[in-house]
Short mmCIF file of C-alpha atoms and ligand atoms in Angstrom, two decimals:
data_model
loop_
_atom_site.label_atom_id
_atom_site.label_comp_id
_atom_site.label_asym_id
_atom_site.label_seq_id
_atom_site.Cartn_x
_atom_site.Cartn_y
_atom_site.Cartn_z
CA UNK A 19 0.00 0.00 0.00
CA UNK A 20 1.54 3.38 -0.95
CA UNK A 21 2.05 6.27 1.50
CA UNK A 22 -1.07 8.17 0.41
CA UNK A 23 -3.30 5.11 0.70
CA UNK A 24 -1.85 4.13 4.10
CA UNK A 25 -2.46 7.60 5.53
CA UNK A 26 -6.06 7.63 4.24
CA UNK A 27 -6.74 4.14 5.65
CA UNK A 28 -5.18 5.01 9.03
CA UNK A 29 -7.35 8.13 9.42
CA UNK A 30 -10.44 6.20 8.32
CA UNK A 31 -9.75 3.37 10.80
CA UNK A 32 -9.17 5.83 13.66
CA UNK A 33 -12.55 7.49 13.06
CA UNK A 34 -14.34 4.15 12.74
CA UNK A 35 -12.77 2.70 15.91
CA UNK A 36 -13.48 5.87 17.92
CA UNK A 37 -17.14 5.71 16.77
CA UNK A 38 -17.46 1.97 17.59
CA UNK A 39 -15.79 2.57 20.96
CA UNK A 40 -18.34 5.36 21.73
CA UNK A 41 -21.29 3.14 20.73
CA UNK A 42 -20.03 0.25 22.90
CA UNK A 43 -18.78 2.06 26.03
CA UNK A 44 -20.92 5.21 26.19
CA UNK A 45 -24.20 4.19 24.53
CA UNK A 46 -23.88 0.51 25.41
CA UNK A 47 -25.23 -0.12 21.88
CA UNK A 48 -22.45 -1.59 19.67
CA UNK A 49 -23.27 -1.54 15.92
CA UNK A 50 -20.57 -4.08 14.96
CA UNK A 51 -19.59 -7.43 16.54
CA UNK A 52 -16.50 -7.46 18.81
CA UNK A 53 -14.65 -9.62 16.27
CA UNK A 54 -14.98 -6.90 13.61
CA UNK A 55 -13.80 -4.23 16.09
CA UNK A 56 -10.79 -6.38 17.03
CA UNK A 57 -9.95 -7.02 13.36
CA UNK A 58 -10.01 -3.29 12.54
CA UNK A 59 -7.90 -2.50 15.62
CA UNK A 60 -5.35 -5.13 14.57
CA UNK A 61 -5.20 -3.59 11.07
CA UNK A 62 -4.68 -0.10 12.53
CA UNK A 63 -1.91 -1.27 14.90
CA UNK A 64 -0.10 -2.89 11.96
CA UNK A 65 -0.46 0.18 9.71
CA UNK A 66 0.71 2.53 12.48
CA UNK A 67 3.73 0.32 13.21
CA UNK A 68 4.67 0.58 9.50
CA UNK A 69 4.11 4.36 9.51
CA UNK A 70 5.58 5.80 12.72
CA UNK A 71 5.61 9.22 11.02
CA UNK A 72 1.79 9.18 11.34
CA UNK A 73 1.86 8.56 15.11
CA UNK A 74 -0.99 10.33 16.97
CA UNK A 75 -1.33 10.14 20.76
CA UNK A 76 -5.13 10.36 20.28
CA UNK A 77 -5.27 7.26 18.10
CA UNK A 78 -7.57 4.53 19.54
CA UNK A 79 -4.46 2.30 19.61
CA UNK A 80 -2.93 4.46 22.36
CA UNK A 81 -5.58 3.63 24.98
CA UNK A 82 -3.20 1.31 26.74
CA UNK A 83 -0.03 3.12 25.79
CA UNK A 84 2.20 5.17 27.99
CA UNK A 85 5.40 4.18 29.75
CA UNK A 86 5.54 3.17 33.41
CA UNK A 87 6.00 6.42 35.37
CA UNK A 88 8.27 6.98 38.40
CA UNK A 89 5.81 9.46 39.91
CA UNK A 90 2.77 11.58 39.02
CA UNK A 91 3.23 15.27 38.14
CA UNK A 92 1.22 17.74 40.21
CA UNK A 93 -1.62 19.63 38.49
CA UNK A 94 -3.27 22.84 39.71
CA UNK A 95 -7.05 23.04 39.21
CA UNK A 96 -7.73 26.56 37.83
CA UNK A 97 -11.31 26.19 39.11
CA UNK A 98 -11.07 24.48 42.55
CA UNK A 99 -12.78 21.08 42.85
CA UNK A 100 -14.94 21.56 45.93
CA UNK A 101 -16.28 19.02 48.37
CA UNK A 102 -19.89 18.96 49.52
CA UNK A 103 -21.76 19.70 52.71
CA UNK A 104 -23.87 16.75 53.94
CA UNK A 105 -27.53 16.16 54.74
CA UNK A 106 -28.62 13.08 56.68
CA UNK A 107 -32.42 13.36 56.80
CA UNK A 108 -35.39 15.11 55.25
CA UNK A 109 -35.20 18.01 57.70
CA UNK A 110 -31.60 18.74 56.66
CA UNK A 111 -32.83 18.94 53.07
CA UNK A 112 -35.67 21.29 54.00
CA UNK A 113 -33.19 23.47 55.91
CA UNK A 114 -30.93 23.52 52.81
CA UNK A 115 -33.92 24.52 50.68
CA UNK A 116 -34.80 27.35 53.08
CA UNK A 117 -31.22 28.69 53.04
CA UNK A 118 -31.27 28.62 49.23
CA UNK A 119 -34.62 30.46 49.07
CA UNK A 120 -33.41 33.04 51.60
CA UNK A 121 -30.52 33.62 49.20
CA UNK A 122 -32.18 33.69 45.78
CA UNK A 123 -35.91 33.86 46.35
CA UNK A 124 -38.65 31.27 45.89
CA UNK A 125 -38.27 30.68 42.12
CA UNK A 126 -35.68 27.89 42.42
CA UNK A 127 -35.42 24.39 40.94
CA UNK A 128 -32.94 21.61 41.67
CA UNK A 129 -31.21 18.78 39.86
CA UNK A 130 -30.88 15.58 41.89
CA UNK A 131 -28.30 13.03 40.78
CA UNK A 132 -26.86 9.78 42.08
CA UNK A 133 -23.70 10.32 44.13
CA UNK A 134 -21.30 7.82 42.52
CA UNK A 135 -18.94 6.32 45.09
CA UNK A 136 -15.64 6.52 43.23
CA UNK A 137 -12.76 8.93 42.72
CA UNK A 138 -13.41 12.53 41.65
CA UNK A 139 -11.35 13.42 38.56
CA UNK A 140 -10.98 16.33 36.16
CA UNK A 141 -10.55 15.98 32.35
CA UNK A 142 -9.17 18.82 30.22
CA UNK A 143 -9.85 19.16 26.48
CA UNK A 144 -8.38 21.71 24.06
CA UNK A 145 -9.89 22.07 20.60
CA UNK A 146 -12.06 19.14 21.61
CA UNK A 147 -9.12 16.77 22.17
CA UNK A 148 -8.33 15.05 25.50
CA UNK A 149 -5.02 16.48 26.73
CA UNK A 150 -4.91 15.89 30.50
CA UNK A 151 -6.67 14.10 33.35
CA UNK A 152 -6.07 14.61 37.06
CA UNK A 153 -7.27 13.47 40.48
CA UNK A 154 -9.15 15.98 42.64
CA UNK A 155 -6.40 15.80 45.27
CA UNK A 156 -7.09 18.47 47.92
CA UNK A 157 -9.35 20.35 45.53
CA UNK A 158 -6.63 22.74 44.36
CA UNK A 159 -3.67 20.46 43.59
CA UNK A 160 -4.22 17.01 42.08
CA UNK A 161 -2.05 14.40 40.35
CA UNK A 162 -1.69 14.03 36.58
CA UNK A 163 -3.04 10.53 35.84
CA UNK A 164 -3.68 11.14 32.13
CA UNK A 165 -2.19 7.82 30.99
CA UNK A 166 -4.36 5.86 33.40
CA UNK A 167 -7.53 7.78 32.52
CA UNK A 168 -6.87 7.13 28.80
CA UNK A 169 -7.47 3.43 29.57
CA UNK A 170 -11.10 4.17 30.56
CA UNK A 171 -12.88 3.27 27.30
CA UNK A 172 -15.83 5.61 27.91
CA UNK A 173 -13.56 8.70 28.00
CA UNK A 174 -13.65 10.20 24.48
CA UNK A 175 -10.33 11.26 22.93
CA UNK A 176 -12.08 13.64 20.52
CA UNK A 177 -15.32 15.55 21.28
CA UNK A 178 -18.14 16.28 18.85
CA UNK A 179 -17.25 20.03 19.05
CA UNK A 180 -13.73 21.56 19.12
CA UNK A 181 -14.35 23.29 22.48
CA UNK A 182 -11.94 24.17 25.27
CA UNK A 183 -13.41 22.34 28.26
CA UNK A 184 -12.48 21.21 31.75
CA UNK A 185 -15.03 18.67 32.99
CA UNK A 186 -15.44 16.84 36.30
CA UNK A 187 -16.69 13.37 37.00
CA UNK A 188 -16.39 10.30 39.16
CA UNK A 189 -14.25 7.38 38.01
CA UNK A 190 -15.52 4.12 39.48
CA UNK A 191 -15.25 0.33 39.35
CA UNK A 192 -18.54 -1.49 38.59
CA UNK A 193 -19.62 -3.93 41.32
CA UNK A 194 -19.13 -6.99 39.04
CA UNK A 195 -15.56 -5.96 38.16
CA UNK A 196 -14.83 -5.42 41.85
CA UNK A 197 -16.06 -8.91 42.75
CA UNK A 198 -14.03 -10.51 39.91
CA UNK A 199 -10.90 -8.54 40.88
CA UNK A 200 -11.12 -9.57 44.55
CA UNK A 201 -11.83 -13.20 43.63
CA UNK A 202 -8.66 -13.17 41.49
CA UNK A 203 -6.63 -11.52 44.25
CA UNK A 204 -7.90 -14.09 46.76
CA UNK A 205 -6.72 -16.91 44.46
CA UNK A 206 -3.32 -15.19 44.22
CA UNK A 207 -3.19 -14.79 48.00
CA UNK A 208 -3.11 -11.00 47.58
CA UNK A 209 -4.69 -8.44 49.90
CA UNK A 210 -8.33 -7.73 48.95
CA UNK A 211 -9.76 -4.28 48.25
CA UNK A 212 -12.27 -3.22 50.92
CA UNK A 213 -14.73 -1.67 48.44
CA UNK A 214 -15.05 -0.55 44.79
CA UNK A 215 -14.04 3.04 45.66
CA UNK A 216 -10.70 1.90 47.11
CA UNK A 217 -10.23 -0.44 44.15
CA UNK A 218 -10.87 2.38 41.66
CA UNK A 219 -8.58 4.80 43.52
CA UNK A 220 -5.88 2.15 43.83
CA UNK A 221 -6.14 1.33 40.11
CA UNK A 222 -5.88 4.97 39.01
CA UNK A 223 -2.86 5.53 41.23
CA UNK A 224 -0.89 2.74 39.52
CA UNK A 225 2.27 4.04 37.83
CA UNK A 226 1.93 1.37 35.13
CA UNK A 227 -1.08 2.17 32.86
CA UNK A 228 -1.35 -1.50 31.86
CA UNK A 229 -2.57 -2.30 35.38
CA UNK A 230 -5.22 0.45 35.23
CA UNK A 231 -6.24 -0.85 31.79
CA UNK A 232 -6.87 -4.31 33.25
CA UNK A 233 -9.26 -3.02 35.95
CA UNK A 234 -12.32 -2.30 33.76
CA UNK A 235 -12.87 1.18 35.22
CA UNK A 236 -15.64 3.47 34.07
CA UNK A 237 -16.67 7.10 34.61
CA UNK A 238 -19.73 9.38 34.81
CA UNK A 239 -19.17 13.09 34.10
CA UNK A 240 -21.28 15.50 36.17
CA UNK A 241 -20.05 19.07 36.00
CA UNK A 242 -18.25 21.69 33.94
CA UNK A 243 -15.27 23.54 35.42
CA UNK A 244 -14.29 25.76 32.48
CA UNK A 245 -15.93 25.96 29.04
CA UNK A 246 -15.05 28.14 26.02
CA UNK A 247 -16.81 27.95 22.68
CA UNK A 248 -20.26 27.23 24.09
CA UNK A 249 -22.44 28.57 26.90
CA UNK A 250 -25.10 27.00 29.15
CA UNK A 251 -27.41 28.62 31.75
CA UNK A 252 -28.35 25.68 33.94
CA UNK A 253 -27.00 22.44 35.32
CA UNK A 254 -29.48 20.23 33.44
CA UNK A 255 -28.36 21.95 30.22
CA UNK A 256 -24.72 21.22 31.15
CA UNK A 257 -25.47 17.50 31.59
CA UNK A 258 -27.30 17.36 28.25
CA UNK A 259 -24.46 19.23 26.52
CA UNK A 260 -21.81 16.90 28.01
CA UNK A 261 -23.77 13.94 26.68
CA UNK A 262 -24.02 15.55 23.21
CA UNK A 263 -20.24 16.09 23.23
CA UNK A 264 -19.78 12.33 23.64
CA UNK A 265 -19.34 11.99 27.41
CA UNK A 266 -20.93 9.30 29.56
CA UNK A 267 -23.28 10.99 32.01
CA UNK A 268 -25.40 9.17 34.55
CA UNK A 269 -28.93 8.81 33.09
CA UNK A 270 -30.74 8.81 36.46
CA UNK A 271 -30.56 12.56 37.15
CA UNK A 272 -33.89 14.37 37.71
CA UNK A 273 -34.93 18.01 37.60
CA UNK A 274 -37.02 18.74 40.72
CA UNK A 275 -39.17 21.88 41.10
CA UNK A 276 -39.57 21.49 44.87
CA UNK A 277 -37.54 20.03 47.75
CA UNK A 278 -40.45 17.62 48.32
CA UNK A 279 -39.76 16.16 44.85
CA UNK A 280 -36.09 15.87 45.86
CA UNK A 281 -37.08 13.99 49.03
CA UNK A 282 -39.22 11.61 46.97
CA UNK A 283 -36.29 10.98 44.58
CA UNK A 284 -33.92 10.37 47.55
CA UNK A 285 -36.29 7.84 49.15
CA UNK A 286 -36.88 6.00 45.88
CA UNK A 287 -33.15 5.57 45.26
CA UNK A 288 -32.49 4.48 48.83
CA UNK A 289 -34.66 1.48 47.93
CA UNK A 290 -33.28 0.87 44.43
CA UNK A 291 -29.60 1.36 45.41
CA UNK A 292 -28.71 -2.38 45.75
CA UNK A 293 -29.91 -3.06 42.18
CA UNK A 294 -27.44 -0.61 40.61
CA UNK A 295 -24.38 -2.09 38.83
CA UNK A 296 -22.17 0.48 40.62
CA UNK A 297 -22.01 1.82 44.18
CA UNK A 298 -23.52 5.12 45.22
CA UNK A 299 -23.21 6.65 48.70
CA UNK A 300 -26.03 9.17 48.39
CA UNK A 301 -27.69 11.77 46.23
CA UNK A 302 -26.23 15.15 45.16
CA UNK A 303 -28.72 18.02 44.98
CA UNK A 304 -27.77 21.14 43.03
CA UNK A 305 -29.52 24.44 42.37
CA UNK A 306 -30.23 24.20 38.64
CA UNK A 307 -29.72 27.84 37.58
CA UNK A 308 -26.01 28.65 37.12
CA UNK A 309 -26.85 32.32 37.73
CA UNK A 310 -28.37 31.41 41.14
CA UNK A 311 -25.34 29.18 41.88
CA UNK A 312 -23.17 32.24 41.26
CA UNK A 313 -25.37 34.37 43.56
CA UNK A 314 -25.19 31.79 46.38
CA UNK A 315 -21.43 31.27 46.11
CA UNK A 316 -19.40 29.19 48.58
CA UNK A 317 -18.59 28.81 52.25
CA UNK A 318 -14.92 28.23 53.14
CA UNK A 319 -14.97 24.79 51.50
CA UNK A 320 -18.42 23.96 50.15
CA UNK A 321 -20.81 25.47 47.62
CA UNK A 322 -23.98 26.93 49.17
CA UNK A 323 -25.84 25.78 46.07
CA UNK A 324 -25.28 22.03 46.46
CA UNK A 325 -25.51 19.39 49.18
CA UNK A 326 -24.92 15.65 49.44
CA UNK A 327 -27.64 13.53 51.04
CA UNK A 328 -25.70 10.59 52.54
CA UNK A 329 -27.30 7.15 52.73
CA UNK A 330 -26.54 5.09 55.86
CA UNK A 331 -23.75 2.58 55.08
CA UNK A 332 -25.22 -0.39 53.16
CA UNK A 333 -25.62 -3.23 55.68
CA UNK A 334 -23.07 -5.85 54.65
CA UNK A 335 -24.59 -9.29 55.02
CA UNK A 336 -21.68 -11.56 55.88
CA UNK A 337 -22.40 -15.26 55.66
CA UNK A 338 -19.40 -17.19 56.92
CA UNK A 339 -18.97 -20.32 54.86
CA UNK A 340 -21.24 -23.04 56.28
CA UNK A 341 -22.19 -21.05 59.38
CA UNK A 342 -25.74 -19.60 59.18
CA UNK A 343 -25.85 -16.20 60.91
CA UNK A 344 -29.19 -15.97 62.72
N1 0OW B 25 -19.80 11.68 43.33
C1 0OW B 25 -20.70 12.27 42.52
O1 0OW B 25 -21.44 11.59 41.82
C2 0OW B 25 -20.80 13.77 42.48
C3 0OW B 25 -21.77 14.39 41.68
N2 0OW B 25 -22.67 13.67 40.95
N3 0OW B 25 -21.84 15.75 41.63
C4 0OW B 25 -20.98 16.49 42.36
O2 0OW B 25 -21.09 17.83 42.26
C5 0OW B 25 -20.39 18.66 43.21
C6 0OW B 25 -18.97 18.91 42.87
C7 0OW B 25 -18.69 20.28 43.47
C8 0OW B 25 -20.01 20.99 43.62
C9 0OW B 25 -21.08 20.01 43.22
N4 0OW B 25 -20.01 15.95 43.14
C10 0OW B 25 -19.92 14.59 43.21
O3 0OW B 25 -18.92 14.05 43.98
C11 0OW B 25 -18.17 14.94 44.84
C12 0OW B 25 -16.94 15.45 44.15
C13 0OW B 25 -15.92 15.72 45.24
C14 0OW B 25 -16.44 15.06 46.49
C15 0OW B 25 -17.64 14.24 46.05
O4 0OW B 25 -17.18 12.96 45.64
#
């Protein structure tokens, strides 16, 4: 195949594989069988090996690339990644609602979303291309774990629009992957992970990206830090826009016009929580209007416009082998 043809075929394969990857890992609706995907990936790897001059760090073949690092570089978050104040019962939520109304008046709506129990991370895109990923760290300084985040298949390398964007989300390990990982570690006589959050955090802090790649991590994006090239007025619009750009957002979020609706949503998910394929430790409630978020501002460390309703720790039913616990 001559140079011209090879270049054309490489670019075509990269687009196809990125699209198939999006369908499989973000939409959960693959349009081609795995065998076809694998065949195309094999062809691209071969072509790229024969044409190193066409190397592109955003090629689908570089999802498991990257050398083993000696340490992680520090990254400063231009927009701090805040933590959340907590609510533990309905009254706490009603008190939160009253404080919000005292601040911005009675015309307020909320977005309630599942609080994914993973590791908060930030992804930075320039011209719509993934250039850096970092842990939240202490909210101002995190660690550059770009190579490990590139192994999460649902993170797009190229967005639908060439925007400059810094987006936040929660990287997590699905319950099934956690169980398989611990079963394997038990066989190997290795120490077990206590829960999926620790397993996800431990996987993303590996200096060798091949280990992170083997852990079947996933991510839900839930907030915009910085955005240039597009504008949104409300949180529900942000979530819709992130999804249009090609990000995986959690589908269970709900716009609530009253705190009573929020309380209903919280109670319903307290029941349904065990059926989810990933762990959640509560519900995050956010004032929907970005203008009102701005008006409410922050306390020393938390936004006044958001709160986390924490579920009581899930009772862990331990059944010792052969011994019935009464
Ligand atoms: N874990 C989550 O699913 C989640 C979420 N769905 N939404 C937010 O929005 C917050 C971030 C700062 C102000 C609002 N935070 C979340 O997790 C936070 C991030 C840092 C500490 C908590 O894990």
